mmCIF file of C-alpha atoms in Angstrom:
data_model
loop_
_atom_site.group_PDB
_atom_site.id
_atom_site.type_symbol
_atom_site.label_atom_id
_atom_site.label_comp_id
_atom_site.label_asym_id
_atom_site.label_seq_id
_atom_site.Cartn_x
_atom_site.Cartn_y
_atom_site.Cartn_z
ATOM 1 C CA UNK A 1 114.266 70.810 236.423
ATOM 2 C CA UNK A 2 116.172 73.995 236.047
ATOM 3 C CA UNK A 3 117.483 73.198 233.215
ATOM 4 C CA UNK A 4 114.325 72.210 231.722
ATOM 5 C CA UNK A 5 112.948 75.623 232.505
ATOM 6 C CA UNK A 6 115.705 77.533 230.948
ATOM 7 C CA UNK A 7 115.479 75.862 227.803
ATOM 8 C CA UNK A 8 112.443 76.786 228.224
ATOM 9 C CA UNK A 9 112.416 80.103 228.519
ATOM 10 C CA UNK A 10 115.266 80.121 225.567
ATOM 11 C CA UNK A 11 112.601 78.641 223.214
ATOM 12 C CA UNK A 12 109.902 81.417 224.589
ATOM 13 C CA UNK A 13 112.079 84.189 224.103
ATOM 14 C CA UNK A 14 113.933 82.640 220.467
ATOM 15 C CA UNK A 15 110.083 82.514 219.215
ATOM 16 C CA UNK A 16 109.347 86.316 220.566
ATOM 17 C CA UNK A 17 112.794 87.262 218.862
ATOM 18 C CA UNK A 18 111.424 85.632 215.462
ATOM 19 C CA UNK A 19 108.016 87.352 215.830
ATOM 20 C CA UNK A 20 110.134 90.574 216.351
ATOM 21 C CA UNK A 21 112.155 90.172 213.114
ATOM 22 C CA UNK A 22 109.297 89.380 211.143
ATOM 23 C CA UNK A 23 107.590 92.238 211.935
ATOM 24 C CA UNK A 24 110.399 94.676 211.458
ATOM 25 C CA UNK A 25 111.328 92.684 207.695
ATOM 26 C CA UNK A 26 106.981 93.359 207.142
ATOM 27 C CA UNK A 27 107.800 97.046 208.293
ATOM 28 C CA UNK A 28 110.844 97.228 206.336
ATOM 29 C CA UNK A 29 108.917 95.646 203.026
ATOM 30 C CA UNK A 30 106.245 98.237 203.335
ATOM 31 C CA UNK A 31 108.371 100.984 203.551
ATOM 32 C CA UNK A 32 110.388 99.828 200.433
ATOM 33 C CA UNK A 33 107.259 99.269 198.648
ATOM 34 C CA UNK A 34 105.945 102.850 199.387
ATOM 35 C CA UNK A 35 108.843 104.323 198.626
ATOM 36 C CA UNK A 36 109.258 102.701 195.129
ATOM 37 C CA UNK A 37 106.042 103.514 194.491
ATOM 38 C CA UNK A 38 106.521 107.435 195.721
ATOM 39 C CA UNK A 39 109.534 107.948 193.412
ATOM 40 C CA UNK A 40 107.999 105.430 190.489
ATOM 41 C CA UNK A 41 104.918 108.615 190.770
ATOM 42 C CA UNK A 42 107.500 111.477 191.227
ATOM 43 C CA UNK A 43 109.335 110.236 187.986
ATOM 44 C CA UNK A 44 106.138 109.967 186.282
ATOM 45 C CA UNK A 45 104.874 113.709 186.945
ATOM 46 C CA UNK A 46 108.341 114.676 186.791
ATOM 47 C CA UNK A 47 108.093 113.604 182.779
ATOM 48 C CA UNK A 48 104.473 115.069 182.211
ATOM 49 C CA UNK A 49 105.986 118.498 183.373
ATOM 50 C CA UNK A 50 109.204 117.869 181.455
ATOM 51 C CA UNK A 51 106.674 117.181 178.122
ATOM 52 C CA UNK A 52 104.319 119.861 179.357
ATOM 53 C CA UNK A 53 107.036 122.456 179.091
ATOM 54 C CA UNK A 54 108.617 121.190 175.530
ATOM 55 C CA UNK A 55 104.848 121.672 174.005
ATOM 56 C CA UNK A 56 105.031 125.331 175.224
ATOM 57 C CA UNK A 57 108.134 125.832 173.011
ATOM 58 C CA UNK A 58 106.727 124.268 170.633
ATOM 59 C CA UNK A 59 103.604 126.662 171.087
ATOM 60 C CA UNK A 60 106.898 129.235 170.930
ATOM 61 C CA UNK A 61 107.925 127.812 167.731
ATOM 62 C CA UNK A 62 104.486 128.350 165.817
ATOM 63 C CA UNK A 63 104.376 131.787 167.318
ATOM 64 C CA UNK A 64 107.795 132.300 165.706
ATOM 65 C CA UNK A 65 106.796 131.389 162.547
ATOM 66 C CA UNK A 66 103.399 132.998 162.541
ATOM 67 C CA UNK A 67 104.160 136.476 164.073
ATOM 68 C CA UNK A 68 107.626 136.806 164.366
ATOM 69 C CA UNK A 69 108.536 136.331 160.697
ATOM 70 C CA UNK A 70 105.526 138.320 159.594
ATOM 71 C CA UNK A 71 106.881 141.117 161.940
ATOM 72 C CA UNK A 72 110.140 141.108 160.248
ATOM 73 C CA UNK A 73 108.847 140.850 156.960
ATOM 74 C CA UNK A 74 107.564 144.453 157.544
ATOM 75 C CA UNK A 75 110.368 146.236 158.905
ATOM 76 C CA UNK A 76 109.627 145.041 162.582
ATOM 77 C CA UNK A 77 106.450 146.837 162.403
ATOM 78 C CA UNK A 78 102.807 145.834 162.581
ATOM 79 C CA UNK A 79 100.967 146.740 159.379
ATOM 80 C CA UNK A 80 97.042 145.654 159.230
ATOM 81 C CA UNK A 81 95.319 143.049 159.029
ATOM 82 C CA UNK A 82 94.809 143.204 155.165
ATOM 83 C CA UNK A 83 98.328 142.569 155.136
ATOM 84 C CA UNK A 84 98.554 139.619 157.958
ATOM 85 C CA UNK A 85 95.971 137.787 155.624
ATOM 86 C CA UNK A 86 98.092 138.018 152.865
ATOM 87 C CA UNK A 87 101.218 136.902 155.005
ATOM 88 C CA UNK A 88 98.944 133.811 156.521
ATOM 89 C CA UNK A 89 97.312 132.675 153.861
ATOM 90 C CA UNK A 90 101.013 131.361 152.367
ATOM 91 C CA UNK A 91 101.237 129.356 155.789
ATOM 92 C CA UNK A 92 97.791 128.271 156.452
ATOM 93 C CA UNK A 93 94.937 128.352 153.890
ATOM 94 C CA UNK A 94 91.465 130.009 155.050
ATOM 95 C CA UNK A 95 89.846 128.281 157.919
ATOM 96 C CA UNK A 96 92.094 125.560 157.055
ATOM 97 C CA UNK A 97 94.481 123.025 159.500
ATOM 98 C CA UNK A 98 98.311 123.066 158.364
ATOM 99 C CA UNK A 99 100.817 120.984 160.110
ATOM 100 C CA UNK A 100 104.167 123.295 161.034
ATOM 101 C CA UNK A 101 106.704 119.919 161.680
ATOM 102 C CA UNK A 102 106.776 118.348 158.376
ATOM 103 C CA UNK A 103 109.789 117.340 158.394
ATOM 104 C CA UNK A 104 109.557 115.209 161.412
ATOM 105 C CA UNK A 105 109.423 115.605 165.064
ATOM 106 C CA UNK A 106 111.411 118.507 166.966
ATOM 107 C CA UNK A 107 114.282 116.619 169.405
ATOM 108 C CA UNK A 108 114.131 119.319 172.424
ATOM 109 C CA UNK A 109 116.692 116.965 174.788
ATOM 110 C CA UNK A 110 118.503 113.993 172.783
ATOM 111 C CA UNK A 111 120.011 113.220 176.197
ATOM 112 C CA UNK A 112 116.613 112.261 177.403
ATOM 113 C CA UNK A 113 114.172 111.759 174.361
ATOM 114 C CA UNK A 114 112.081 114.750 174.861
ATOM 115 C CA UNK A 115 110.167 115.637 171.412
ATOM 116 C CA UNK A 116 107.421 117.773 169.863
ATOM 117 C CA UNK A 117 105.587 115.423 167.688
ATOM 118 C CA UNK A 118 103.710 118.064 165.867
ATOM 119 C CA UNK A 119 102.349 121.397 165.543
ATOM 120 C CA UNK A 120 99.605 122.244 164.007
ATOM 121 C CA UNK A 121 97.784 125.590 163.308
ATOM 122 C CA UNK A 122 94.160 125.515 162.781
ATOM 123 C CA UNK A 123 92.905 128.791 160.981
ATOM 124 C CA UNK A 124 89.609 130.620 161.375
ATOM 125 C CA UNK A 125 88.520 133.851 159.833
ATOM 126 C CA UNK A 126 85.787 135.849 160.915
ATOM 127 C CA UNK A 127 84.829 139.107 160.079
ATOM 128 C CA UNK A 128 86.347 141.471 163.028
ATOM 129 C CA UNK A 129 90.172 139.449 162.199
ATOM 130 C CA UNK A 130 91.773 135.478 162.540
ATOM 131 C CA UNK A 131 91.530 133.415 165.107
ATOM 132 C CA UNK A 132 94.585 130.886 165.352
ATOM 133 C CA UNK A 133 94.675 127.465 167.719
ATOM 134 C CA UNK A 134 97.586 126.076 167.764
ATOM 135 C CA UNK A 135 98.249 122.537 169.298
ATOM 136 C CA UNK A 136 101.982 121.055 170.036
ATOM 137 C CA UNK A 137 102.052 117.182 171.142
ATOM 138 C CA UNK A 138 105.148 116.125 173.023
ATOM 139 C CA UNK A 139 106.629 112.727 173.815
ATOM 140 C CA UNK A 140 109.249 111.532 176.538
ATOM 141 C CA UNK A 141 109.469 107.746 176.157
ATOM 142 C CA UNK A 142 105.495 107.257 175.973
ATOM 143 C CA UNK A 143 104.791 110.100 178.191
ATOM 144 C CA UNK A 144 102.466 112.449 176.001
ATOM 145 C CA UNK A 145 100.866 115.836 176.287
ATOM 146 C CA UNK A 146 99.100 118.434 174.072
ATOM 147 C CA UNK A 147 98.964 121.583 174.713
ATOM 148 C CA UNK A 148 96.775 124.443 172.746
ATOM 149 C CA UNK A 149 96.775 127.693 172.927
ATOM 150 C CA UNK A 150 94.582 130.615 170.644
ATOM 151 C CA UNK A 151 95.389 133.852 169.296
ATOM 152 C CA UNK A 152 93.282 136.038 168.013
ATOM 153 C CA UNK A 153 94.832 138.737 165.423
ATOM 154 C CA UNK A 154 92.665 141.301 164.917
ATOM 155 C CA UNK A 155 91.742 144.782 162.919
ATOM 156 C CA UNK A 156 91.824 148.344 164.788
ATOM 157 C CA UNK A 157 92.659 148.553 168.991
ATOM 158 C CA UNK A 158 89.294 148.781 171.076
ATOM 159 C CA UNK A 159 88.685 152.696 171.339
ATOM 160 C CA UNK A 160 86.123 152.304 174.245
ATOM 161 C CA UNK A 161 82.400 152.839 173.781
ATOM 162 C CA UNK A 162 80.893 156.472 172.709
ATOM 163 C CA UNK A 163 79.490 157.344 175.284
ATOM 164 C CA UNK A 164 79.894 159.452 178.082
ATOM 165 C CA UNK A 165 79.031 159.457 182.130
ATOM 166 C CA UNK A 166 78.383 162.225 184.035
ATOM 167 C CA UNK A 167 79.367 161.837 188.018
ATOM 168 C CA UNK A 168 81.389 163.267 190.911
ATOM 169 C CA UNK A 169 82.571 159.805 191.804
ATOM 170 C CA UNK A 170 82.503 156.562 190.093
ATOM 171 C CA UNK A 171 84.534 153.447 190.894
ATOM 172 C CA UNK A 172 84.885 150.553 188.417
ATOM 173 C CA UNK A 173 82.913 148.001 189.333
ATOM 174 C CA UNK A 174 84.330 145.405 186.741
ATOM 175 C CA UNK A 175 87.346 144.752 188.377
ATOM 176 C CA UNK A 176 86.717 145.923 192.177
ATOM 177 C CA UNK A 177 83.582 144.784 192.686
ATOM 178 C CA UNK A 178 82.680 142.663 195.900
ATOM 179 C CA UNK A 179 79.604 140.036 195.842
ATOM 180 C CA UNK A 180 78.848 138.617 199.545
ATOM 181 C CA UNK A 181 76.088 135.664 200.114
ATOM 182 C CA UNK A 182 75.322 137.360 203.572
ATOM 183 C CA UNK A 183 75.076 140.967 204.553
ATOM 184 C CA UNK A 184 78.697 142.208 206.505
#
């Protein structure tokens, strides 16, 4: 009778030992599973950032071209806008679109297969100067971003407004004013 009741109680507690490991394997799967998934995500922004930063050379790149060179085509000096138009308009025709990477993409990283895809320039002239949006696409083994950035190039430096205020004691409002939904 003894013995029956230690085998048992060896059955009860081999079962409880069983229910024990499967729940620490079931434990052990879900933290595998979250974790693969966690660094599976982290590799994932990790590439969008890596992309995200080779468009913004390439942003660099166009800015090169389109400012840069123009800059030392005139004896590292600005000139006017008469004579950015005439630099521009060999690069990218009147409220046209020109693509900068026509020879293929830029390679940022071999290592890794970072690349800018393309740049392009997109040209608008209005009457005050040139507006110029320029878009880089990257690529990092199907990863892709675009990033776009404007810059306006324009005639004479803002002077202010003619007029004139008369006061003992004025603060500017644009930058340091405070708005409050409820009286302080």
């Amino acid at each position: 009778m003894k013995r029956k009741l230690l085998k048992d109680q060896a059955g009860v507690a081999m079962i409880l030992v069983l229910i024990a490991m499967i729940a620490v394997l079931g434990g052990l799967g879900i933290v595998v599973q979250l974790m693969s998934s966690s660094s599976h995500n982290t590799n994932v922004v990790a590439d969008i950032h890596i992309v995200e930063e080779a468009c913004k050379g390439g942003i660099d790149v166009a800015i090169e071209r389109l400012w840069n060179q123009y800059l030392i085509g005139n004896g590292n000096t600005t000139g006017n806008l008469a004579s950015f138009r005439l630099f521009i308009d060999e690069i990218v025709p009147q409220d046209g679109t020109v693509e900068l990477l026509s020879d293929g993409p830029l390679v940022v990283d071999p290592n890794t297969g970072v690349t800018v895809d393309s740049i392009t320039v997109q040209r608008e002239d209005t009457l005050n100067g040139i507006m110029l949006t320029i878009q880089a696409l990257g690529n990092k083994g199907g990863t892709r971003q675009r990033v776009e950035q404007s810059v306006r190039v324009s005639g004479e430096p803002f002077a202010g407004f003619e007029y004139c205020v008369l006061a003992n004691n004025i603060n500017c409002i644009l930058c340091h004013a405070g708005f409050y939904s409820q009286p302080q």
